[in-house]
Amino acid sequence: MRLLVLTHAFPPSTHANAKRPHYLVRGFLDEGWEVDVITSTLGVHRGDAETLSHPRLRITRFDEPADALRRKLSSWPRLMRWTGLAMAGLLWPDERVLWSRRALSAVQSAGNYDRTLVFVRPASLLLAARRGLIQPTWAFDFQEPILLT
């Protein structure tokens, strides 16, 4: 069985939301699944080795344009703040939409999977519906408790 995992943070990322996808992928690998992970470089430092390696695991990382811009502007805090505010105001539905578009383009060209697991952090991954990608084999994990009233 083949599984595709879309997640914004995956170890060795130090981001808090990286743990849950890691444990799920490890569980699927233990059960004999072939797993492809599409993720970002969020919280991963240059030279960090992948924390999970397996013959049936393939990890693809795409740079996050918003984080790359923040790193470049880190010496100018005021400019970094204004740029962050501008990105938050101009990019819809969140500032990770550029990464999400690239990840969803990779999904379109990736081929067929038995299941696709999407971690909805960032929320812009929900734009997969606008591209007509969502199939009955897709599952969404919101990674946090939500309350619908």
mmCIF file of N, CA and C in Angstrom:
data_model
loop_
_atom_site.group_PDB
_atom_site.id
_atom_site.type_symbol
_atom_site.label_atom_id
_atom_site.label_comp_id
_atom_site.label_asym_id
_atom_site.label_seq_id
_atom_site.Cartn_x
_atom_site.Cartn_y
_atom_site.Cartn_z
ATOM 1 N N MET A 1 0.851 -1.170 0.000
ATOM 2 C CA MET A 1 0.000 0.000 0.000
ATOM 3 C C MET A 1 0.898 1.236 0.000
ATOM 4 N N ARG A 2 0.430 2.248 -0.699
ATOM 5 C CA ARG A 2 1.183 3.498 -0.805
ATOM 6 C C ARG A 2 0.435 4.614 -0.090
ATOM 7 N N LEU A 3 1.183 5.406 0.683
ATOM 8 C CA LEU A 3 0.631 6.527 1.440
ATOM 9 C C LEU A 3 1.402 7.786 1.091
ATOM 10 N N LEU A 4 0.673 8.871 0.863
ATOM 11 C CA LEU A 4 1.269 10.190 0.674
ATOM 12 C C LEU A 4 0.905 11.037 1.885
ATOM 13 N N VAL A 5 1.901 11.665 2.477
ATOM 14 C CA VAL A 5 1.685 12.524 3.645
ATOM 15 C C VAL A 5 2.088 13.944 3.270
ATOM 16 N N LEU A 6 1.159 14.886 3.441
ATOM 17 C CA LEU A 6 1.434 16.308 3.237
ATOM 18 C C LEU A 6 1.463 16.971 4.608
ATOM 19 N N THR A 7 2.606 17.481 4.977
ATOM 20 C CA THR A 7 2.733 18.140 6.277
ATOM 21 C C THR A 7 3.761 19.255 6.172
ATOM 22 N N HIS A 8 3.494 20.334 6.843
ATOM 23 C CA HIS A 8 4.381 21.489 6.783
ATOM 24 C C HIS A 8 5.635 21.303 7.629
ATOM 25 N N ALA A 9 5.534 20.500 8.684
ATOM 26 C CA ALA A 9 6.672 20.281 9.581
ATOM 27 C C ALA A 9 6.876 18.781 9.788
ATOM 28 N N PHE A 10 8.112 18.342 9.605
ATOM 29 C CA PHE A 10 8.458 16.929 9.777
ATOM 30 C C PHE A 10 9.889 16.871 10.292
ATOM 31 N N PRO A 11 10.184 16.014 11.270
ATOM 32 C CA PRO A 11 11.537 15.961 11.832
ATOM 33 C C PRO A 11 12.600 15.779 10.761
ATOM 34 N N PRO A 12 13.736 16.407 10.932
ATOM 35 C CA PRO A 12 14.312 16.973 12.136
ATOM 36 C C PRO A 12 13.859 18.385 12.481
ATOM 37 N N SER A 13 12.734 18.806 11.961
ATOM 38 C CA SER A 13 12.203 20.124 12.291
ATOM 39 C C SER A 13 11.982 20.238 13.794
ATOM 40 N N THR A 14 12.280 21.404 14.324
ATOM 41 C CA THR A 14 12.077 21.653 15.755
ATOM 42 C C THR A 14 10.694 22.221 16.032
ATOM 43 N N HIS A 15 9.874 22.354 15.010
ATOM 44 C CA HIS A 15 8.527 22.883 15.151
ATOM 45 C C HIS A 15 7.669 21.892 15.950
ATOM 46 N N ALA A 16 6.795 22.417 16.796
ATOM 47 C CA ALA A 16 5.974 21.566 17.671
ATOM 48 C C ALA A 16 5.064 20.618 16.891
ATOM 49 N N ASN A 17 4.581 21.021 15.728
ATOM 50 C CA ASN A 17 3.668 20.180 14.960
ATOM 51 C C ASN A 17 4.381 19.093 14.157
ATOM 52 N N ALA A 18 5.678 18.905 14.342
ATOM 53 C CA ALA A 18 6.420 17.896 13.589
ATOM 54 C C ALA A 18 6.307 16.506 14.196
ATOM 55 N N LYS A 19 5.962 16.405 15.466
ATOM 56 C CA LYS A 19 5.968 15.111 16.141
ATOM 57 C C LYS A 19 4.864 14.173 15.652
ATOM 58 N N ARG A 20 3.664 14.682 15.544
ATOM 59 C CA ARG A 20 2.532 13.829 15.185
ATOM 60 C C ARG A 20 2.717 13.154 13.822
ATOM 61 N N PRO A 21 3.082 13.901 12.754
ATOM 62 C CA PRO A 21 3.313 13.229 11.473
ATOM 63 C C PRO A 21 4.432 12.184 11.558
ATOM 64 N N HIS A 22 5.462 12.478 12.334
ATOM 65 C CA HIS A 22 6.584 11.555 12.487
ATOM 66 C C HIS A 22 6.108 10.216 13.054
ATOM 67 N N TYR A 23 5.339 10.266 14.122
ATOM 68 C CA TYR A 23 4.868 9.026 14.750
ATOM 69 C C TYR A 23 3.922 8.254 13.842
ATOM 70 N N LEU A 24 3.065 8.956 13.128
ATOM 71 C CA LEU A 24 2.153 8.269 12.213
ATOM 72 C C LEU A 24 2.905 7.626 11.052
ATOM 73 N N VAL A 25 3.853 8.332 10.469
ATOM 74 C CA VAL A 25 4.642 7.775 9.368
ATOM 75 C C VAL A 25 5.413 6.556 9.848
ATOM 76 N N ARG A 26 5.996 6.649 11.020
ATOM 77 C CA ARG A 26 6.739 5.511 11.561
ATOM 78 C C ARG A 26 5.827 4.300 11.756
ATOM 79 N N GLY A 27 4.605 4.537 12.217
ATOM 80 C CA GLY A 27 3.646 3.451 12.385
ATOM 81 C C GLY A 27 3.254 2.814 11.061
ATOM 82 N N PHE A 28 3.027 3.632 10.044
ATOM 83 C CA PHE A 28 2.694 3.091 8.726
ATOM 84 C C PHE A 28 3.859 2.289 8.145
ATOM 85 N N LEU A 29 5.075 2.769 8.341
ATOM 86 C CA LEU A 29 6.244 2.026 7.857
ATOM 87 C C LEU A 29 6.364 0.681 8.561
ATOM 88 N N ASP A 30 6.098 0.659 9.871
ATOM 89 C CA ASP A 30 6.147 -0.596 10.631
ATOM 90 C C ASP A 30 5.120 -1.605 10.129
ATOM 91 N N GLU A 31 4.018 -1.089 9.587
ATOM 92 C CA GLU A 31 2.959 -1.972 9.075
ATOM 93 C C GLU A 31 3.185 -2.375 7.614
ATOM 94 N N GLY A 32 4.297 -1.942 7.017
ATOM 95 C CA GLY A 32 4.644 -2.373 5.677
ATOM 96 C C GLY A 32 4.233 -1.430 4.555
ATOM 97 N N TRP A 33 3.765 -0.250 4.885
ATOM 98 C CA TRP A 33 3.359 0.712 3.852
ATOM 99 C C TRP A 33 4.591 1.346 3.213
ATOM 100 N N GLU A 34 4.427 1.787 1.974
ATOM 101 C CA GLU A 34 5.408 2.623 1.296
ATOM 102 C C GLU A 34 4.920 4.062 1.477
ATOM 103 N N VAL A 35 5.767 4.944 2.037
ATOM 104 C CA VAL A 35 5.329 6.284 2.418
ATOM 105 C C VAL A 35 6.160 7.349 1.707
ATOM 106 N N ASP A 36 5.471 8.315 1.112
ATOM 107 C CA ASP A 36 6.099 9.512 0.559
ATOM 108 C C ASP A 36 5.637 10.694 1.399
ATOM 109 N N VAL A 37 6.566 11.525 1.816
ATOM 110 C CA VAL A 37 6.254 12.702 2.628
ATOM 111 C C VAL A 37 6.645 13.942 1.834
ATOM 112 N N ILE A 38 5.717 14.872 1.710
ATOM 113 C CA ILE A 38 6.013 16.178 1.133
ATOM 114 C C ILE A 38 5.930 17.177 2.275
ATOM 115 N N THR A 39 7.030 17.869 2.530
ATOM 116 C CA THR A 39 7.115 18.748 3.683
ATOM 117 C C THR A 39 7.956 19.977 3.348
ATOM 118 N N SER A 40 8.155 20.825 4.345
ATOM 119 C CA SER A 40 8.937 22.048 4.147
ATOM 120 C C SER A 40 10.236 21.971 4.933
ATOM 121 N N THR A 41 11.008 23.016 4.831
ATOM 122 C CA THR A 41 12.267 23.105 5.574
ATOM 123 C C THR A 41 12.088 23.867 6.884
ATOM 124 N N LEU A 42 10.845 24.108 7.284
ATOM 125 C CA LEU A 42 10.559 24.850 8.518
ATOM 126 C C LEU A 42 11.224 24.184 9.720
ATOM 127 N N GLY A 43 12.049 24.926 10.428
ATOM 128 C CA GLY A 43 12.687 24.429 11.648
ATOM 129 C C GLY A 43 13.830 23.459 11.415
ATOM 130 N N VAL A 44 14.224 23.246 10.165
ATOM 131 C CA VAL A 44 15.333 22.354 9.850
ATOM 132 C C VAL A 44 16.559 23.213 9.559
ATOM 133 N N HIS A 45 17.632 22.937 10.246
ATOM 134 C CA HIS A 45 18.865 23.707 10.058
ATOM 135 C C HIS A 45 19.731 23.032 9.008
ATOM 136 N N ARG A 46 20.500 23.831 8.314
ATOM 137 C CA ARG A 46 21.383 23.275 7.276
ATOM 138 C C ARG A 46 22.297 22.222 7.893
ATOM 139 N N GLY A 47 22.424 21.115 7.203
ATOM 140 C CA GLY A 47 23.289 20.044 7.685
ATOM 141 C C GLY A 47 22.591 19.035 8.568
ATOM 142 N N ASP A 48 21.362 19.309 8.977
ATOM 143 C CA ASP A 48 20.622 18.345 9.791
ATOM 144 C C ASP A 48 20.290 17.118 8.952
ATOM 145 N N ALA A 49 20.556 15.962 9.497
ATOM 146 C CA ALA A 49 20.218 14.714 8.807
ATOM 147 C C ALA A 49 18.772 14.356 9.121
ATOM 148 N N GLU A 50 18.146 13.620 8.218
ATOM 149 C CA GLU A 50 16.779 13.162 8.456
ATOM 150 C C GLU A 50 16.775 12.244 9.678
ATOM 151 N N THR A 51 15.798 12.412 10.558
ATOM 152 C CA THR A 51 15.735 11.600 11.767
ATOM 153 C C THR A 51 15.086 10.244 11.512
ATOM 154 N N LEU A 52 14.355 10.134 10.433
ATOM 155 C CA LEU A 52 13.685 8.884 10.105
ATOM 156 C C LEU A 52 14.167 8.438 8.727
ATOM 157 N N SER A 53 14.773 7.273 8.675
ATOM 158 C CA SER A 53 15.199 6.733 7.383
ATOM 159 C C SER A 53 14.715 5.290 7.296
ATOM 160 N N HIS A 54 14.237 4.943 6.131
ATOM 161 C CA HIS A 54 13.668 3.618 5.922
ATOM 162 C C HIS A 54 13.691 3.361 4.418
ATOM 163 N N PRO A 55 13.863 2.122 3.988
ATOM 164 C CA PRO A 55 13.895 1.856 2.543
ATOM 165 C C PRO A 55 12.586 2.182 1.822
ATOM 166 N N ARG A 56 11.463 2.160 2.551
ATOM 167 C CA ARG A 56 10.167 2.449 1.919
ATOM 168 C C ARG A 56 9.701 3.878 2.179
ATOM 169 N N LEU A 57 10.606 4.753 2.606
ATOM 170 C CA LEU A 57 10.262 6.146 2.912
ATOM 171 C C LEU A 57 11.000 7.080 1.960
ATOM 172 N N ARG A 58 10.257 8.019 1.393
ATOM 173 C CA ARG A 58 10.858 9.060 0.564
ATOM 174 C C ARG A 58 10.340 10.405 1.060
ATOM 175 N N ILE A 59 11.260 11.295 1.408
ATOM 176 C CA ILE A 59 10.907 12.616 1.925
ATOM 177 C C ILE A 59 11.332 13.668 0.910
ATOM 178 N N THR A 60 10.390 14.540 0.544
ATOM 179 C CA THR A 60 10.660 15.645 -0.359
ATOM 180 C C THR A 60 10.415 16.936 0.407
ATOM 181 N N ARG A 61 11.416 17.794 0.461
ATOM 182 C CA ARG A 61 11.300 19.071 1.176
ATOM 183 C C ARG A 61 11.342 20.225 0.183
ATOM 184 N N PHE A 62 10.394 21.147 0.365
ATOM 185 C CA PHE A 62 10.381 22.368 -0.428
ATOM 186 C C PHE A 62 10.634 23.540 0.501
ATOM 187 N N ASP A 63 11.436 24.491 0.035
ATOM 188 C CA ASP A 63 11.707 25.695 0.820
ATOM 189 C C ASP A 63 10.424 26.481 1.044
ATOM 190 N N GLU A 64 10.360 27.122 2.171
ATOM 191 C CA GLU A 64 9.229 27.972 2.533
ATOM 192 C C GLU A 64 9.617 29.405 2.221
ATOM 193 N N PRO A 65 9.030 30.037 1.186
ATOM 194 C CA PRO A 65 9.426 31.397 0.805
ATOM 195 C C PRO A 65 9.296 32.420 1.933
ATOM 196 N N ALA A 66 8.249 32.334 2.733
ATOM 197 C CA ALA A 66 8.059 33.307 3.822
ATOM 198 C C ALA A 66 9.172 33.188 4.859
ATOM 199 N N ASP A 67 9.571 31.964 5.207
ATOM 200 C CA ASP A 67 10.646 31.775 6.182
ATOM 201 C C ASP A 67 11.995 32.197 5.618
ATOM 202 N N ALA A 68 12.222 31.945 4.330
ATOM 203 C CA ALA A 68 13.479 32.365 3.706
ATOM 204 C C ALA A 68 13.606 33.883 3.742
ATOM 205 N N LEU A 69 12.501 34.586 3.476
ATOM 206 C CA LEU A 69 12.515 36.045 3.532
ATOM 207 C C LEU A 69 12.773 36.532 4.954
ATOM 208 N N ARG A 70 12.173 35.882 5.940
ATOM 209 C CA ARG A 70 12.408 36.263 7.340
ATOM 210 C C ARG A 70 13.876 36.094 7.726
ATOM 211 N N ARG A 71 14.487 35.004 7.283
ATOM 212 C CA ARG A 71 15.913 34.790 7.594
ATOM 213 C C ARG A 71 16.775 35.898 6.996
ATOM 214 N N LYS A 72 16.448 36.310 5.770
ATOM 215 C CA LYS A 72 17.224 37.365 5.121
ATOM 216 C C LYS A 72 17.069 38.700 5.830
ATOM 217 N N LEU A 73 15.887 38.942 6.382
ATOM 218 C CA LEU A 73 15.622 40.229 7.037
ATOM 219 C C LEU A 73 15.861 40.203 8.545
ATOM 220 N N SER A 74 16.405 39.112 9.066
ATOM 221 C CA SER A 74 16.551 38.980 10.526
ATOM 222 C C SER A 74 17.443 40.059 11.133
ATOM 223 N N SER A 75 18.355 40.661 10.366
ATOM 224 C CA SER A 75 19.204 41.711 10.928
ATOM 225 C C SER A 75 18.495 43.057 11.034
ATOM 226 N N TRP A 76 17.348 43.166 10.394
ATOM 227 C CA TRP A 76 16.565 44.399 10.437
ATOM 228 C C TRP A 76 15.183 44.099 11.013
ATOM 229 N N PRO A 77 15.045 44.088 12.329
ATOM 230 C CA PRO A 77 13.795 43.674 12.971
ATOM 231 C C PRO A 77 12.569 44.469 12.526
ATOM 232 N N ARG A 78 12.715 45.761 12.374
ATOM 233 C CA ARG A 78 11.565 46.580 11.992
ATOM 234 C C ARG A 78 11.088 46.230 10.577
ATOM 235 N N LEU A 79 12.022 46.101 9.651
ATOM 236 C CA LEU A 79 11.677 45.723 8.282
ATOM 237 C C LEU A 79 11.070 44.307 8.245
ATOM 238 N N MET A 80 11.619 43.413 9.066
ATOM 239 C CA MET A 80 11.086 42.052 9.137
ATOM 240 C C MET A 80 9.640 42.072 9.639
ATOM 241 N N ARG A 81 9.368 42.904 10.624
ATOM 242 C CA ARG A 81 8.010 43.005 11.175
ATOM 243 C C ARG A 81 7.032 43.536 10.125
ATOM 244 N N TRP A 82 7.418 44.596 9.433
ATOM 245 C CA TRP A 82 6.534 45.173 8.421
ATOM 246 C C TRP A 82 6.314 44.214 7.248
ATOM 247 N N THR A 83 7.348 43.507 6.888
ATOM 248 C CA THR A 83 7.212 42.509 5.816
ATOM 249 C C THR A 83 6.273 41.393 6.248
ATOM 250 N N GLY A 84 6.393 40.960 7.487
ATOM 251 C CA GLY A 84 5.492 39.932 8.021
ATOM 252 C C GLY A 84 4.045 40.393 8.028
ATOM 253 N N LEU A 85 3.820 41.635 8.413
ATOM 254 C CA LEU A 85 2.461 42.177 8.403
ATOM 255 C C LEU A 85 1.916 42.276 6.978
ATOM 256 N N ALA A 86 2.762 42.683 6.048
ATOM 257 C CA ALA A 86 2.335 42.780 4.647
ATOM 258 C C ALA A 86 1.993 41.405 4.085
ATOM 259 N N MET A 87 2.809 40.401 4.410
ATOM 260 C CA MET A 87 2.516 39.044 3.931
ATOM 261 C C MET A 87 1.212 38.527 4.518
ATOM 262 N N ALA A 88 0.998 38.789 5.801
ATOM 263 C CA ALA A 88 -0.231 38.338 6.452
ATOM 264 C C ALA A 88 -1.454 39.003 5.836
ATOM 265 N N GLY A 89 -1.296 40.242 5.372
ATOM 266 C CA GLY A 89 -2.425 40.961 4.795
ATOM 267 C C GLY A 89 -2.680 40.655 3.325
ATOM 268 N N LEU A 90 -1.640 40.251 2.608
ATOM 269 C CA LEU A 90 -1.778 40.063 1.168
ATOM 270 C C LEU A 90 -1.943 38.609 0.723
ATOM 271 N N LEU A 91 -1.379 37.684 1.468
ATOM 272 C CA LEU A 91 -1.442 36.281 1.063
ATOM 273 C C LEU A 91 -2.663 35.608 1.688
ATOM 274 N N TRP A 92 -3.464 34.970 0.847
ATOM 275 C CA TRP A 92 -4.677 34.335 1.329
ATOM 276 C C TRP A 92 -4.590 32.838 1.124
ATOM 277 N N PRO A 93 -5.003 31.994 1.991
ATOM 278 C CA PRO A 93 -5.602 32.222 3.302
ATOM 279 C C PRO A 93 -4.575 32.387 4.414
ATOM 280 N N ASP A 94 -3.306 32.095 4.135
ATOM 281 C CA ASP A 94 -2.252 32.319 5.127
ATOM 282 C C ASP A 94 -0.933 32.543 4.386
ATOM 283 N N GLU A 95 0.102 32.880 5.141
ATOM 284 C CA GLU A 95 1.379 33.211 4.504
ATOM 285 C C GLU A 95 2.116 31.985 3.964
ATOM 286 N N ARG A 96 1.616 30.806 4.238
ATOM 287 C CA ARG A 96 2.233 29.569 3.739
ATOM 288 C C ARG A 96 1.656 29.125 2.392
ATOM 289 N N VAL A 97 0.816 29.945 1.788
ATOM 290 C CA VAL A 97 0.128 29.571 0.562
ATOM 291 C C VAL A 97 1.100 29.295 -0.589
ATOM 292 N N LEU A 98 2.221 29.977 -0.631
ATOM 293 C CA LEU A 98 3.188 29.730 -1.702
ATOM 294 C C LEU A 98 3.785 28.328 -1.585
ATOM 295 N N TRP A 99 4.103 27.921 -0.351
ATOM 296 C CA TRP A 99 4.583 26.562 -0.134
ATOM 297 C C TRP A 99 3.485 25.552 -0.460
ATOM 298 N N SER A 100 2.260 25.836 -0.038
ATOM 299 C CA SER A 100 1.152 24.917 -0.283
ATOM 300 C C SER A 100 0.918 24.711 -1.775
ATOM 301 N N ARG A 101 1.002 25.775 -2.550
ATOM 302 C CA ARG A 101 0.833 25.645 -4.006
ATOM 303 C C ARG A 101 1.890 24.722 -4.600
ATOM 304 N N ARG A 102 3.116 24.886 -4.149
ATOM 305 C CA ARG A 102 4.191 24.042 -4.666
ATOM 306 C C ARG A 102 3.989 22.585 -4.251
ATOM 307 N N ALA A 103 3.588 22.366 -3.007
ATOM 308 C CA ALA A 103 3.345 21.005 -2.522
ATOM 309 C C ALA A 103 2.185 20.359 -3.273
ATOM 310 N N LEU A 104 1.117 21.118 -3.505
ATOM 311 C CA LEU A 104 -0.040 20.569 -4.218
ATOM 312 C C LEU A 104 0.291 20.302 -5.688
ATOM 313 N N SER A 105 1.168 21.092 -6.265
ATOM 314 C CA SER A 105 1.622 20.813 -7.640
ATOM 315 C C SER A 105 2.398 19.495 -7.677
ATOM 316 N N ALA A 106 3.190 19.249 -6.638
ATOM 317 C CA ALA A 106 3.929 17.987 -6.561
ATOM 318 C C ALA A 106 2.971 16.805 -6.413
ATOM 319 N N VAL A 107 1.872 17.020 -5.706
ATOM 320 C CA VAL A 107 0.878 15.956 -5.538
ATOM 321 C C VAL A 107 0.256 15.618 -6.890
ATOM 322 N N GLN A 108 -0.039 16.632 -7.683
ATOM 323 C CA GLN A 108 -0.649 16.396 -8.995
ATOM 324 C C GLN A 108 0.241 15.544 -9.885
ATOM 325 N N SER A 109 1.553 15.716 -9.771
ATOM 326 C CA SER A 109 2.463 14.967 -10.630
ATOM 327 C C SER A 109 3.006 13.703 -9.964
ATOM 328 N N ALA A 110 2.602 13.439 -8.721
ATOM 329 C CA ALA A 110 3.181 12.324 -7.970
ATOM 330 C C ALA A 110 2.644 10.958 -8.372
ATOM 331 N N GLY A 111 1.468 10.894 -8.904
ATOM 332 C CA GLY A 111 0.915 9.585 -9.255
ATOM 333 C C GLY A 111 -0.194 9.178 -8.310
ATOM 334 N N ASN A 112 -0.514 7.906 -8.329
ATOM 335 C CA ASN A 112 -1.631 7.393 -7.522
ATOM 336 C C ASN A 112 -1.145 6.824 -6.198
ATOM 337 N N TYR A 113 -1.923 7.100 -5.173
ATOM 338 C CA TYR A 113 -1.657 6.567 -3.837
ATOM 339 C C TYR A 113 -2.927 5.905 -3.321
ATOM 340 N N ASP A 114 -2.743 4.899 -2.470
ATOM 341 C CA ASP A 114 -3.901 4.247 -1.863
ATOM 342 C C ASP A 114 -4.577 5.169 -0.859
ATOM 343 N N ARG A 115 -3.780 5.958 -0.157
ATOM 344 C CA ARG A 115 -4.294 6.915 0.814
ATOM 345 C C ARG A 115 -3.432 8.168 0.783
ATOM 346 N N THR A 116 -4.058 9.305 1.105
ATOM 347 C CA THR A 116 -3.344 10.566 1.250
ATOM 348 C C THR A 116 -3.739 11.160 2.585
ATOM 349 N N LEU A 117 -2.752 11.472 3.399
ATOM 350 C CA LEU A 117 -2.977 12.056 4.716
ATOM 351 C C LEU A 117 -2.461 13.487 4.692
ATOM 352 N N VAL A 118 -3.357 14.447 4.947
ATOM 353 C CA VAL A 118 -3.021 15.861 4.881
ATOM 354 C C VAL A 118 -3.122 16.452 6.283
ATOM 355 N N PHE A 119 -2.033 17.006 6.778
ATOM 356 C CA PHE A 119 -2.035 17.707 8.059
ATOM 357 C C PHE A 119 -2.330 19.170 7.767
ATOM 358 N N VAL A 120 -3.443 19.657 8.264
ATOM 359 C CA VAL A 120 -3.924 20.989 7.894
ATOM 360 C C VAL A 120 -3.263 22.053 8.767
ATOM 361 N N ARG A 121 -2.000 22.125 8.670
ATOM 362 C CA ARG A 121 -1.158 23.178 9.187
ATOM 363 C C ARG A 121 -0.121 23.399 8.147
ATOM 364 N N PRO A 122 -0.241 24.288 7.268
ATOM 365 C CA PRO A 122 -1.099 25.465 7.234
ATOM 366 C C PRO A 122 -2.461 25.178 6.615
ATOM 367 N N ALA A 123 -3.387 26.066 6.916
ATOM 368 C CA ALA A 123 -4.747 25.913 6.405
ATOM 369 C C ALA A 123 -4.817 26.041 4.892
ATOM 370 N N SER A 124 -3.810 26.634 4.278
ATOM 371 C CA SER A 124 -3.830 26.791 2.827
ATOM 372 C C SER A 124 -3.771 25.448 2.102
ATOM 373 N N LEU A 125 -3.456 24.361 2.792
ATOM 374 C CA LEU A 125 -3.520 23.047 2.157
ATOM 375 C C LEU A 125 -4.954 22.656 1.810
ATOM 376 N N LEU A 126 -5.914 23.325 2.432
ATOM 377 C CA LEU A 126 -7.313 23.065 2.094
ATOM 378 C C LEU A 126 -7.644 23.550 0.681
ATOM 379 N N LEU A 127 -6.740 24.321 0.067
ATOM 380 C CA LEU A 127 -6.950 24.766 -1.308
ATOM 381 C C LEU A 127 -6.875 23.604 -2.299
ATOM 382 N N ALA A 128 -6.530 22.430 -1.819
ATOM 383 C CA ALA A 128 -6.529 21.238 -2.679
ATOM 384 C C ALA A 128 -7.915 21.005 -3.262
ATOM 385 N N ALA A 129 -8.935 21.436 -2.552
ATOM 386 C CA ALA A 129 -10.304 21.276 -3.055
ATOM 387 C C ALA A 129 -10.523 22.130 -4.294
ATOM 388 N N ARG A 130 -9.940 23.308 -4.334
ATOM 389 C CA ARG A 130 -10.096 24.186 -5.495
ATOM 390 C C ARG A 130 -9.396 23.618 -6.725
ATOM 391 N N ARG A 131 -8.376 22.803 -6.506
ATOM 392 C CA ARG A 131 -7.654 22.188 -7.614
ATOM 393 C C ARG A 131 -8.287 20.861 -8.040
ATOM 394 N N GLY A 132 -9.301 20.425 -7.330
ATOM 395 C CA GLY A 132 -9.964 19.172 -7.660
ATOM 396 C C GLY A 132 -9.149 17.945 -7.300
ATOM 397 N N LEU A 133 -8.246 18.086 -6.333
ATOM 398 C CA LEU A 133 -7.369 16.981 -5.960
ATOM 399 C C LEU A 133 -7.993 16.017 -4.967
ATOM 400 N N ILE A 134 -8.903 16.501 -4.157
ATOM 401 C CA ILE A 134 -9.405 15.688 -3.055
ATOM 402 C C ILE A 134 -10.225 14.513 -3.579
ATOM 403 N N GLN A 135 -9.865 13.347 -3.112
ATOM 404 C CA GLN A 135 -10.522 12.097 -3.476
ATOM 405 C C GLN A 135 -11.086 11.452 -2.206
ATOM 406 N N PRO A 136 -11.905 10.434 -2.332
ATOM 407 C CA PRO A 136 -12.409 9.740 -1.138
ATOM 408 C C PRO A 136 -11.303 9.085 -0.307
ATOM 409 N N THR A 137 -10.114 8.935 -0.877
ATOM 410 C CA THR A 137 -9.012 8.303 -0.146
ATOM 411 C C THR A 137 -8.201 9.310 0.676
ATOM 412 N N TRP A 138 -8.604 10.577 0.667
ATOM 413 C CA TRP A 138 -7.890 11.609 1.417
ATOM 414 C C TRP A 138 -8.439 11.701 2.834
ATOM 415 N N ALA A 139 -7.536 11.896 3.804
ATOM 416 C CA ALA A 139 -7.915 12.134 5.197
ATOM 417 C C ALA A 139 -7.210 13.395 5.664
ATOM 418 N N PHE A 140 -7.941 14.225 6.413
ATOM 419 C CA PHE A 140 -7.391 15.485 6.917
ATOM 420 C C PHE A 140 -7.225 15.388 8.428
ATOM 421 N N ASP A 141 -6.058 15.774 8.903
ATOM 422 C CA ASP A 141 -5.765 15.785 10.325
ATOM 423 C C ASP A 141 -5.520 17.239 10.717
ATOM 424 N N PHE A 142 -6.373 17.774 11.568
ATOM 425 C CA PHE A 142 -6.259 19.179 11.942
ATOM 426 C C PHE A 142 -5.186 19.431 12.991
ATOM 427 N N GLN A 143 -4.578 18.380 13.530
ATOM 428 C CA GLN A 143 -3.464 18.433 14.473
ATOM 429 C C GLN A 143 -3.807 19.096 15.799
ATOM 430 N N GLU A 144 -4.943 19.690 15.907
ATOM 431 C CA GLU A 144 -5.335 20.343 17.152
ATOM 432 C C GLU A 144 -6.820 20.121 17.349
ATOM 433 N N PRO A 145 -7.260 20.131 18.598
ATOM 434 C CA PRO A 145 -8.712 20.029 18.803
ATOM 435 C C PRO A 145 -9.412 21.266 18.244
ATOM 436 N N ILE A 146 -10.528 21.059 17.590
ATOM 437 C CA ILE A 146 -11.290 22.177 17.095
ATOM 438 C C ILE A 146 -12.727 22.047 17.595
ATOM 439 N N LEU A 147 -13.388 23.144 17.705
ATOM 440 C CA LEU A 147 -14.776 23.158 18.160
ATOM 441 C C LEU A 147 -15.624 23.817 17.094
ATOM 442 N N LEU A 148 -16.567 23.083 16.584
ATOM 443 C CA LEU A 148 -17.479 23.619 15.594
ATOM 444 C C LEU A 148 -18.796 23.903 16.301
ATOM 445 N N THR A 149 -19.212 25.150 16.269
ATOM 446 C CA THR A 149 -20.479 25.494 16.940
ATOM 447 C C THR A 149 -21.511 25.934 15.962
#
